[in-house]
PDB file of C-alpha atoms and ligand atoms in Angstrom:
ATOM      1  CA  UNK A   1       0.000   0.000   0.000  1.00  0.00           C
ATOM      2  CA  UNK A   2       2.649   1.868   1.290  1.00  0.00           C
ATOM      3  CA  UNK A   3       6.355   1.776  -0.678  1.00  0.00           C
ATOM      4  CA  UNK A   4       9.064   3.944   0.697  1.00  0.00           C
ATOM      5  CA  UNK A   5      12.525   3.817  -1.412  1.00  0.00           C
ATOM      6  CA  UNK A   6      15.962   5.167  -0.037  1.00  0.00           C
ATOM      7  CA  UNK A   7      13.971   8.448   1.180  1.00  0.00           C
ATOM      8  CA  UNK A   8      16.462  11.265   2.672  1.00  0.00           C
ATOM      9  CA  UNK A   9      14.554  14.190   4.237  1.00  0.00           C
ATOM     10  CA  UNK A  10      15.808  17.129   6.522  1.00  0.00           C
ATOM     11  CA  UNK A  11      15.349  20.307   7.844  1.00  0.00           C
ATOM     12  CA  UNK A  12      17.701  22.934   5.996  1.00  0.00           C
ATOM     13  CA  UNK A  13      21.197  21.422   6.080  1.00  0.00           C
ATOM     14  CA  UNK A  14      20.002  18.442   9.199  1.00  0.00           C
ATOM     15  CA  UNK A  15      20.181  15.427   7.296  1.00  0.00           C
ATOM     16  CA  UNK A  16      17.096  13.505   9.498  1.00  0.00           C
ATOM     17  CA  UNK A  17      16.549  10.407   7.127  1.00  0.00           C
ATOM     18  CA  UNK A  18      19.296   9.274   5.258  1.00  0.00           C
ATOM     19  CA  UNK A  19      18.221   5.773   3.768  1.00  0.00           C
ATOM     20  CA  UNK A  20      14.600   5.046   4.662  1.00  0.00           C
ATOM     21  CA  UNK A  21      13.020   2.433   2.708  1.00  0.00           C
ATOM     22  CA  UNK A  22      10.093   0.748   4.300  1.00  0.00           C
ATOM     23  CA  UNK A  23       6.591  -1.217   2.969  1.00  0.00           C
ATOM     24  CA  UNK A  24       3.462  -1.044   4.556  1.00  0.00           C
ATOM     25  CA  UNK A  25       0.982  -4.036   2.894  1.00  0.00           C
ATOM     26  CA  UNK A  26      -2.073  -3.311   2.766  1.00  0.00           C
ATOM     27  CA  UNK A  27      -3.905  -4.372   6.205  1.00  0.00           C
ATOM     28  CA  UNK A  28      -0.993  -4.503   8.268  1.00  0.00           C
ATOM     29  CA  UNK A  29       0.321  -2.937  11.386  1.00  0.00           C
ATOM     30  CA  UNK A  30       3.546  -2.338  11.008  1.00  0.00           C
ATOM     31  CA  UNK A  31       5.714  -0.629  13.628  1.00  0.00           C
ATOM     32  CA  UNK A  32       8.770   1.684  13.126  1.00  0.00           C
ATOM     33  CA  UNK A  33      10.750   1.679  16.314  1.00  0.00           C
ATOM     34  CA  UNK A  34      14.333   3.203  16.876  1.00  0.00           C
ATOM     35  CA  UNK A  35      15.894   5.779  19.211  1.00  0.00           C
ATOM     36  CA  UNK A  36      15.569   8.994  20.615  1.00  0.00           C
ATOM     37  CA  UNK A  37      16.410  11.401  17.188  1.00  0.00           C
ATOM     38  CA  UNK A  38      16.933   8.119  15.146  1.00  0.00           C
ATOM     39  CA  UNK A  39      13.912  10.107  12.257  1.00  0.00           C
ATOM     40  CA  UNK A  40      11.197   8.187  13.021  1.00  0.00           C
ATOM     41  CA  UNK A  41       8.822  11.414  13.157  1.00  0.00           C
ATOM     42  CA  UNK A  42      10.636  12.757  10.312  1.00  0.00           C
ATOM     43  CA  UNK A  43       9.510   9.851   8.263  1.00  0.00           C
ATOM     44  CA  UNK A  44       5.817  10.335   9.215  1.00  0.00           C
ATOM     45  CA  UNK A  45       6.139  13.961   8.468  1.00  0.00           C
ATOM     46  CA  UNK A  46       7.598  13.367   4.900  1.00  0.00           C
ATOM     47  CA  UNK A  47       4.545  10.311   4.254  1.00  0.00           C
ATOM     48  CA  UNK A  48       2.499  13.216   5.216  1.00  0.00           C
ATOM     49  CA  UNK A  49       3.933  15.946   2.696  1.00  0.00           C
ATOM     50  CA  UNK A  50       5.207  18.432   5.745  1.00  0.00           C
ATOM     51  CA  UNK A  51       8.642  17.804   4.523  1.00  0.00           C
ATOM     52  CA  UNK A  52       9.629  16.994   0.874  1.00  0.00           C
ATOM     53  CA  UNK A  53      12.141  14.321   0.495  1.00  0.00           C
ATOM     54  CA  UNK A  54      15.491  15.521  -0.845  1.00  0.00           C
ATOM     55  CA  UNK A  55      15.967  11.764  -2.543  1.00  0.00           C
ATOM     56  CA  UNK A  56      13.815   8.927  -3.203  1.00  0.00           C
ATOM     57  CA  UNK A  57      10.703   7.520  -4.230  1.00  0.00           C
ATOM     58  CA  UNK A  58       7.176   7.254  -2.214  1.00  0.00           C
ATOM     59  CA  UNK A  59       4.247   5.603  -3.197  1.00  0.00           C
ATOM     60  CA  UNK A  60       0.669   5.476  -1.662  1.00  0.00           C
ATOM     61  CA  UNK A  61      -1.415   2.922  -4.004  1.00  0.00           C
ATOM     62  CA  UNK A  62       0.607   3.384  -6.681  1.00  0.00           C
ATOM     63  CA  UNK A  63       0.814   6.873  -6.764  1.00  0.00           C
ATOM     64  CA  UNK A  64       3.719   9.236  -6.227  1.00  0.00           C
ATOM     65  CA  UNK A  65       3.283  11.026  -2.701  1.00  0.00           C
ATOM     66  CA  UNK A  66       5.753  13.435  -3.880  1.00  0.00           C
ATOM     67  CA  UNK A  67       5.256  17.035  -3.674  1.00  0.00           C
ATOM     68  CA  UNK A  68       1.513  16.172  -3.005  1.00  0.00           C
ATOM     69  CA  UNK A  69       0.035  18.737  -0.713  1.00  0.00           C
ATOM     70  CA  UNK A  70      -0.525  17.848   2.839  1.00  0.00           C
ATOM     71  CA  UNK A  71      -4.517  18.214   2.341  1.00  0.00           C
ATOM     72  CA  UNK A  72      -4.800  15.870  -0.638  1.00  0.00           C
ATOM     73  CA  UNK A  73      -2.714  13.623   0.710  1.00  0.00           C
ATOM     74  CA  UNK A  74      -5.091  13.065   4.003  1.00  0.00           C
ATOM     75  CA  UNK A  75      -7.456  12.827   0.447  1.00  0.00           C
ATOM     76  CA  UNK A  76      -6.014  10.049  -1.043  1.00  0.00           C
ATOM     77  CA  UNK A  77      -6.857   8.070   2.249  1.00  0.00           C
ATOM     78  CA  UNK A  78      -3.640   8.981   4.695  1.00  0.00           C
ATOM     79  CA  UNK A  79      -4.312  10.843   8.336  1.00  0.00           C
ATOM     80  CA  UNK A  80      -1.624  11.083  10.924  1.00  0.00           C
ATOM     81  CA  UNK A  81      -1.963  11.787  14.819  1.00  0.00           C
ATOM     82  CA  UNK A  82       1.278  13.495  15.826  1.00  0.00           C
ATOM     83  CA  UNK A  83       3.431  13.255  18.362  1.00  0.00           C
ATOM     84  CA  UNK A  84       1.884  15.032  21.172  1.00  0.00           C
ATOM     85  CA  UNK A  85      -1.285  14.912  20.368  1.00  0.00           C
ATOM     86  CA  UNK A  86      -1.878  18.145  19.229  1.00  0.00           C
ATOM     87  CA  UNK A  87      -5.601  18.345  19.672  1.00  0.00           C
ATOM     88  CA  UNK A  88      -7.079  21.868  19.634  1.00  0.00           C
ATOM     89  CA  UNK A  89      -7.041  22.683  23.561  1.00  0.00           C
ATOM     90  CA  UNK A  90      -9.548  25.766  23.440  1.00  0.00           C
ATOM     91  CA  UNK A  91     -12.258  23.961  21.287  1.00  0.00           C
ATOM     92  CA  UNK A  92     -14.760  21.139  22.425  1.00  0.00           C
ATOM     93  CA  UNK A  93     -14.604  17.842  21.938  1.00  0.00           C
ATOM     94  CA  UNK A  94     -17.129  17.257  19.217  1.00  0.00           C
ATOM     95  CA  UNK A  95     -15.457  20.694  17.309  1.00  0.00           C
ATOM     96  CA  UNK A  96     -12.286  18.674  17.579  1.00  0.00           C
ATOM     97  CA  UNK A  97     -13.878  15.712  15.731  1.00  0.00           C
ATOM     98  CA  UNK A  98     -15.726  17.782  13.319  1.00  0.00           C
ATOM     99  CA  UNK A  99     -12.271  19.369  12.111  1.00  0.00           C
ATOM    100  CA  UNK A 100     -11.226  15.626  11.217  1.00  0.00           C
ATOM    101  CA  UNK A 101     -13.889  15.742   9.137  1.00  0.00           C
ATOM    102  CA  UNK A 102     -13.049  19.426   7.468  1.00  0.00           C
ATOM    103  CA  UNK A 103     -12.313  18.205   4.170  1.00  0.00           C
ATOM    104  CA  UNK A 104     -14.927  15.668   3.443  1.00  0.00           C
ATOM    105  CA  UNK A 105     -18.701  16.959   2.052  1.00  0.00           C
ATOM    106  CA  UNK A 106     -20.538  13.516   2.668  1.00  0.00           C
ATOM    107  CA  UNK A 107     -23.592  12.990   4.351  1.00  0.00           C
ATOM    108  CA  UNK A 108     -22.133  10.675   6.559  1.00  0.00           C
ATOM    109  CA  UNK A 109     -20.060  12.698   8.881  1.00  0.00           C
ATOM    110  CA  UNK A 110     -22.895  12.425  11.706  1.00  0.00           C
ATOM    111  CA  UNK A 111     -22.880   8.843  11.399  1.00  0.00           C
ATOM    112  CA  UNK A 112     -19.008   8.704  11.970  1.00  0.00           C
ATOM    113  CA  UNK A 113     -18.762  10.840  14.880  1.00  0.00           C
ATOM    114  CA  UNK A 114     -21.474   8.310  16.508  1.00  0.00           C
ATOM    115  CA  UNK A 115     -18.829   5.607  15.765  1.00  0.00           C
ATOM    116  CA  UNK A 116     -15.862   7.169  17.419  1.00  0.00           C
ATOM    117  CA  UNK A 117     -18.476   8.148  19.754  1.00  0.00           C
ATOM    118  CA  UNK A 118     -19.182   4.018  20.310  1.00  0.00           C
ATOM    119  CA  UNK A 119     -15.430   3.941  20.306  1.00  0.00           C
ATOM    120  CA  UNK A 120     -14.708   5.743  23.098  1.00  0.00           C
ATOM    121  CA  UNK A 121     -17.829   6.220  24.945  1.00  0.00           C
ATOM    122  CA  UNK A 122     -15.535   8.858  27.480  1.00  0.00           C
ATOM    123  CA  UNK A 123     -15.638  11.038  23.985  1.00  0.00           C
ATOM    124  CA  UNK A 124     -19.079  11.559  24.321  1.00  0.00           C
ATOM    125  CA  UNK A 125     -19.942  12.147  27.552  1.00  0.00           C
ATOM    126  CA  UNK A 126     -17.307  14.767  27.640  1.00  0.00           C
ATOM    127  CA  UNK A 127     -18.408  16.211  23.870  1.00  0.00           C
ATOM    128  CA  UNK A 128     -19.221  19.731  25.437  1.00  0.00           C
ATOM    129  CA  UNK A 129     -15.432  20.451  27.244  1.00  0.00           C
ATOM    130  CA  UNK A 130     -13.223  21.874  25.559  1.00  0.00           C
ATOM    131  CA  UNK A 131      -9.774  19.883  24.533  1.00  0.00           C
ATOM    132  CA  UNK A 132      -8.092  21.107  27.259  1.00  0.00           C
ATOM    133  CA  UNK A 133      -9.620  19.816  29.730  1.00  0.00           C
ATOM    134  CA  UNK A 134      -9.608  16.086  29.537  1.00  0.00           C
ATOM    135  CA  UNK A 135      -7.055  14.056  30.685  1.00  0.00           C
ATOM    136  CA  UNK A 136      -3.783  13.026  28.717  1.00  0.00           C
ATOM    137  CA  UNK A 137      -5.281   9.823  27.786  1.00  0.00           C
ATOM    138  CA  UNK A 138      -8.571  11.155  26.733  1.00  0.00           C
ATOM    139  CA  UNK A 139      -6.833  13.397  24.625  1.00  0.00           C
ATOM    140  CA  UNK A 140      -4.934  10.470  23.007  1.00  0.00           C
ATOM    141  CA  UNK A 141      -8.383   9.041  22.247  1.00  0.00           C
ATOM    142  CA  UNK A 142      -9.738  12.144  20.513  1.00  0.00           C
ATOM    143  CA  UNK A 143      -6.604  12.860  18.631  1.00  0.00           C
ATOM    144  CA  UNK A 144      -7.429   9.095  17.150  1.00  0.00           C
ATOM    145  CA  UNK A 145     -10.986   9.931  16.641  1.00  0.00           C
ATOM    146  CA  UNK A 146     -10.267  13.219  14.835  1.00  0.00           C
ATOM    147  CA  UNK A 147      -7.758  11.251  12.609  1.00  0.00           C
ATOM    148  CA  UNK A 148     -10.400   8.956  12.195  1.00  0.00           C
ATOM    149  CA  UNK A 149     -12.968  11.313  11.053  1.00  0.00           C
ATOM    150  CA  UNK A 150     -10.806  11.324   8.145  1.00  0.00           C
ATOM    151  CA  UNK A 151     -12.010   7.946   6.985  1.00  0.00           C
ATOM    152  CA  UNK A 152      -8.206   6.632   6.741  1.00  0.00           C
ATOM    153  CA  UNK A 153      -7.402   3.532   4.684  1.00  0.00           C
ATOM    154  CA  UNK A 154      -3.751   4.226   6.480  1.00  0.00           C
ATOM    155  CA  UNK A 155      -3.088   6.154  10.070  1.00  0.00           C
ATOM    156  CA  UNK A 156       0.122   7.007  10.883  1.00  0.00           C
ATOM    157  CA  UNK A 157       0.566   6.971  15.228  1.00  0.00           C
ATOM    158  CA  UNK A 158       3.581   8.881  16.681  1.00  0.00           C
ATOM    159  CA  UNK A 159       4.265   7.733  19.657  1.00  0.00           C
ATOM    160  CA  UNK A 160       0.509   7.291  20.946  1.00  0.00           C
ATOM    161  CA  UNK A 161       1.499   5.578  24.125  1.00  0.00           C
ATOM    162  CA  UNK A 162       3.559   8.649  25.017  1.00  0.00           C
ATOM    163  CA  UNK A 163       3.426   9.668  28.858  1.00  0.00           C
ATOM    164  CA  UNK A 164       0.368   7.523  29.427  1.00  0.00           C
ATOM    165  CA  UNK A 165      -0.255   5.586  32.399  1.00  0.00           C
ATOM    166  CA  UNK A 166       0.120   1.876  31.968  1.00  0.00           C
ATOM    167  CA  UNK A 167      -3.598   0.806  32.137  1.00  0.00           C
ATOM    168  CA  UNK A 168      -4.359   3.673  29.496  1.00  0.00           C
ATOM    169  CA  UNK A 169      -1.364   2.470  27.854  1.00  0.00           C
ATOM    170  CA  UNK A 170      -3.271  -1.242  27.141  1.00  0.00           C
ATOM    171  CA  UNK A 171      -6.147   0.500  26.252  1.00  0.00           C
ATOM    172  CA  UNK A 172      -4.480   2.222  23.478  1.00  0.00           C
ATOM    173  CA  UNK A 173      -3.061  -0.519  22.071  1.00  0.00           C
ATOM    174  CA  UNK A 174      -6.152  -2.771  22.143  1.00  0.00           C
ATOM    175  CA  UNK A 175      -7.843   0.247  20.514  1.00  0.00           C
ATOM    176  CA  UNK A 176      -4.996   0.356  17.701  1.00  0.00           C
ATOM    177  CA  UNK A 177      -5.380  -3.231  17.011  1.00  0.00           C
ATOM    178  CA  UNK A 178      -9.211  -2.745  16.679  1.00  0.00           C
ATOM    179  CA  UNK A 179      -9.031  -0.417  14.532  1.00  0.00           C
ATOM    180  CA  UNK A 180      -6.779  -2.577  11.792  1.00  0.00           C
ATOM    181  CA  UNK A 181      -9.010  -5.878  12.508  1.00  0.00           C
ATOM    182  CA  UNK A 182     -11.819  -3.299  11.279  1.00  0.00           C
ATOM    183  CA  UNK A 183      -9.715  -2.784   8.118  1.00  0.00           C
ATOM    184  CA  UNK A 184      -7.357   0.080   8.238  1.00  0.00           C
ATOM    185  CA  UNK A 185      -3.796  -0.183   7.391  1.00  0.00           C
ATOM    186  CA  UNK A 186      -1.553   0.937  10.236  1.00  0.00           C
ATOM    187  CA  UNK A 187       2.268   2.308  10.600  1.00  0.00           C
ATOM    188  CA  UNK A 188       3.353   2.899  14.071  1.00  0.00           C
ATOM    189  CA  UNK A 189       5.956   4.922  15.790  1.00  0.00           C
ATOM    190  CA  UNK A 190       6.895   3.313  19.351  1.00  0.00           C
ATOM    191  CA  UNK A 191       9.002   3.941  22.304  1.00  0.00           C
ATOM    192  CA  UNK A 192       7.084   0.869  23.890  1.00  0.00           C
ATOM    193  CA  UNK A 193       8.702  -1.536  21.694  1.00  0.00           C
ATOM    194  CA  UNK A 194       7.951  -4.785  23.559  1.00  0.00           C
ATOM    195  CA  UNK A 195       4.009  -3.469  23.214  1.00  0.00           C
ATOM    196  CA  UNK A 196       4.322  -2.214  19.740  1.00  0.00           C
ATOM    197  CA  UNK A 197       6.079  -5.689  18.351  1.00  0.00           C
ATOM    198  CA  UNK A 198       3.315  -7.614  20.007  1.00  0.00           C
ATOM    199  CA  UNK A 199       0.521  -5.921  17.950  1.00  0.00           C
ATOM    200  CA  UNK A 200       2.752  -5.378  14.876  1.00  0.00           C
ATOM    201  CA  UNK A 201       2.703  -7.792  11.994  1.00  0.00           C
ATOM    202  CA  UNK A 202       5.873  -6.290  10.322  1.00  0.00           C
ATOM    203  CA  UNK A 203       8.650  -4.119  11.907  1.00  0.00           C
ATOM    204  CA  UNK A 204      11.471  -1.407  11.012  1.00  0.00           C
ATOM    205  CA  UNK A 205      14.228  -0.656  12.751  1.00  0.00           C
ATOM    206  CA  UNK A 206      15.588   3.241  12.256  1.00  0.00           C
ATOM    207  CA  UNK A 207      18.798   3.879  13.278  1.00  0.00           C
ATOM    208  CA  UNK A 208      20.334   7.710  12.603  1.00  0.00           C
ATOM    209  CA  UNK A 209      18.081   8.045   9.364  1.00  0.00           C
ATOM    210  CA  UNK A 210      18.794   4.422   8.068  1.00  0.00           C
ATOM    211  CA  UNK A 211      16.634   1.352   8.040  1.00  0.00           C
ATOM    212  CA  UNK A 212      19.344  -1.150   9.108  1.00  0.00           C
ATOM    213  CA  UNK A 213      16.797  -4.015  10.381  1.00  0.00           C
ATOM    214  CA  UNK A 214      13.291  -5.468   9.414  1.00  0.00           C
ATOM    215  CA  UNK A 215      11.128  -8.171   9.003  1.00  0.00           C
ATOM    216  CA  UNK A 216       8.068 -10.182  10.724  1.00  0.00           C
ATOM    217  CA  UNK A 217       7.402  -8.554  14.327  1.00  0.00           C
ATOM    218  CA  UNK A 218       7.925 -11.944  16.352  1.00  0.00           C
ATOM    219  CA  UNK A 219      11.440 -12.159  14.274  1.00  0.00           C
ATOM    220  CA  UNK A 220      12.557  -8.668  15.096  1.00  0.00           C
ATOM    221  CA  UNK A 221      11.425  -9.020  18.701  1.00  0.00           C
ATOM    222  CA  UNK A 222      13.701 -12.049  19.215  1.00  0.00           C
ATOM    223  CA  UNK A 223      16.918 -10.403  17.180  1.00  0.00           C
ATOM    224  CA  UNK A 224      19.830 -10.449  20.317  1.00  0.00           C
ATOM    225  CA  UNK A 225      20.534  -6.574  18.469  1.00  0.00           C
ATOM    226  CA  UNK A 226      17.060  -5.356  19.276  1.00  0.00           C
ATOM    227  CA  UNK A 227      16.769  -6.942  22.848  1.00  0.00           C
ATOM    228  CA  UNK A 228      19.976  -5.806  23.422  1.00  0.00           C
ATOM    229  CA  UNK A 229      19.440  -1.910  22.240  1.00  0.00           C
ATOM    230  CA  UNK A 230      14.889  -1.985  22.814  1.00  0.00           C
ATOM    231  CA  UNK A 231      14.049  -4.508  25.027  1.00  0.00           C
ATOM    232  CA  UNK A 232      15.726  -3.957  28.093  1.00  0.00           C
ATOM    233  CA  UNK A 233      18.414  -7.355  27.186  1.00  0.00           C
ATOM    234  CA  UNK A 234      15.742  -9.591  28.055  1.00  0.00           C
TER     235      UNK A 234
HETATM  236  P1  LIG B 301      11.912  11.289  18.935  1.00  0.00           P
HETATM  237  O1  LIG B 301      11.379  10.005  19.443  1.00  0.00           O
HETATM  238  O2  LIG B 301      12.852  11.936  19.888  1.00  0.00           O
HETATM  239  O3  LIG B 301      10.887  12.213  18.369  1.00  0.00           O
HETATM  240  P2  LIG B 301      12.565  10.592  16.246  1.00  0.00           P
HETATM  241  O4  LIG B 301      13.146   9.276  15.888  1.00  0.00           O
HETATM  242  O5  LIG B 301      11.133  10.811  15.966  1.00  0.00           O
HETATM  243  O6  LIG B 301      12.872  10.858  17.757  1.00  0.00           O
HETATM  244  P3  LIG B 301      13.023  12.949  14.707  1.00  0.00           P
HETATM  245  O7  LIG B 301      12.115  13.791  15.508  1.00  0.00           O
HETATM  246  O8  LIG B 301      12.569  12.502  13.380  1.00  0.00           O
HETATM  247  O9  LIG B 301      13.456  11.678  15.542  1.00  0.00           O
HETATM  248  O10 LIG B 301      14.415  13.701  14.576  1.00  0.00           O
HETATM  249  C1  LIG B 301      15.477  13.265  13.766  1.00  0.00           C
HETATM  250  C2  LIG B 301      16.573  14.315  13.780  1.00  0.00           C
HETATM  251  O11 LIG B 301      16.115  15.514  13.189  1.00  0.00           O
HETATM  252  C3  LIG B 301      17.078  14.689  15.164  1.00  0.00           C
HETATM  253  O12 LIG B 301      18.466  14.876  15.076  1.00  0.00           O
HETATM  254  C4  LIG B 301      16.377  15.981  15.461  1.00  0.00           C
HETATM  255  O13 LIG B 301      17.154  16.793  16.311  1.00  0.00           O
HETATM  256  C5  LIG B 301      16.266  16.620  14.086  1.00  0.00           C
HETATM  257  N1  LIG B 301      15.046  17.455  13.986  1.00  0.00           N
HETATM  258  C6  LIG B 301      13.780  17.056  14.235  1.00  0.00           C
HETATM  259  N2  LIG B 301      12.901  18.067  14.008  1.00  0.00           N
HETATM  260  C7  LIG B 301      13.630  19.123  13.613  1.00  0.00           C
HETATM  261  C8  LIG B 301      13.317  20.473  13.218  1.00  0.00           C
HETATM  262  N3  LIG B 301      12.052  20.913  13.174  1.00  0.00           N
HETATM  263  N4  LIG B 301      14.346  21.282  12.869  1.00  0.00           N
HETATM  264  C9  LIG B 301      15.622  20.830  12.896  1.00  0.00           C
HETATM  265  N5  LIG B 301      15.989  19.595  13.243  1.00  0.00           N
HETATM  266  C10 LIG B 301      15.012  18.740  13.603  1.00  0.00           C
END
């Protein structure tokens, strides 16, 4: 679905990605894990068109991604929730979901809030507070929903686990893996990396801008380099 050839992408003279090259099948999860700085959000921004690669080739269903504007690329069936979250702290829940839904003119945008309503049933009793005010987890939900609003056929998650508590933590991942089983493709950025390879089908390993290691999650789970460097040696 996804095809991502020896992409280099940077900020001015930073060098983030040097030699990306990763492929997301369609109906996958497939989880991008690497260190601190390795250019792991770099590579979601360039899928996304906020930074144009310098080299190399990127494909979304056949077609080039390159120098395709952000919008049209969430139009061609690609949202991403960013690191952070960035929800929109000073607007209410439901306006939060709505803006997920900016770009589409169906009739059926109703219908899809209900669903990430159904979703996360915390979404809608809190519909009327503002962004702000719900709790870092809750916010991790609606940045999901708002991405979902999109209608995705692929979501790109940076670091959704990020500064969660560990019972939210679960729930986010259960949620994740929902979400694919219900037939959209996924590519996920993880600091949990023991969580991350257990709902992953496929997995990259980034290091400095390179893709030095992949394959089948249970395979790159048991590699001695990645237990060694992600897995705390066990
Ligand atoms: P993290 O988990 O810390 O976000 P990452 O793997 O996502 O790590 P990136 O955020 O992609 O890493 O950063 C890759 C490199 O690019 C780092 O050296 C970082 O300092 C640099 N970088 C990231 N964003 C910018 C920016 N806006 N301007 C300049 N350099 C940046």
């Amino acid at each position: 679905m996804l095809q991502i050839k020896q992409v280099a992408a940077g900020y001015g003279s930073i060098r983030a990605l040097k030699d990306l090259s990763l492929s997301v099948p369609e109906g996958s999860i497939v989880s991008l894990i690497g260190a601190n700085g390795a250019g792991k959000s770099t590579a979601m921004k360039t899928i996304m068109g906020l930074l144009r690669p310098q080299f190399g080739e990127l494909t979304f269903q056949g077609r080039s991604l390159i120098g395709v504007p952000v919008h049209q690329v969430v139009g061609m069936g690609i949202s991403l929730v960013p690191e952070g979250r960035s929800i929109l702290t000073r607007m209410t829940v439901l306006e939060n979901l709505e803006m997920g839904a900016h770009q589409r003119t169906d009739s059926t945008i109703q219908q899809d809030i209900q669903s990430v309503f159904k979703r996360f049933p915390i979404l809608e009793e809190r519909q009327q507070q503002l962004g702000g005010t719900l709790s870092g987890g809750q916010q991790q939900m609606l940045a999901i929903g708002r991405a979902l609003m999109a209608r995705p056929k692929l979501l790109l998650l940076d670091e959704p686990s990020m500064g969660l508590a560990p019972l939210v933590v679960a729930d986010i991942f259960r949620v994740i893996q929902e979400i694919n089983q219900e037939g959209t493709t996924i590519l996920l950025v993880e600091q949990n990396v023991r969580q991350a390879l257990k709902i992953a089908h496929y997995a990259y390993v980034l290091e400095t801008g390179k893709t030095i290691l992949h394959g089948k999650a249970e395979d790159i789970a048991n590699d001695p380099r990645v237990m060694a460097a992600y897995l705390g040696g066990s």
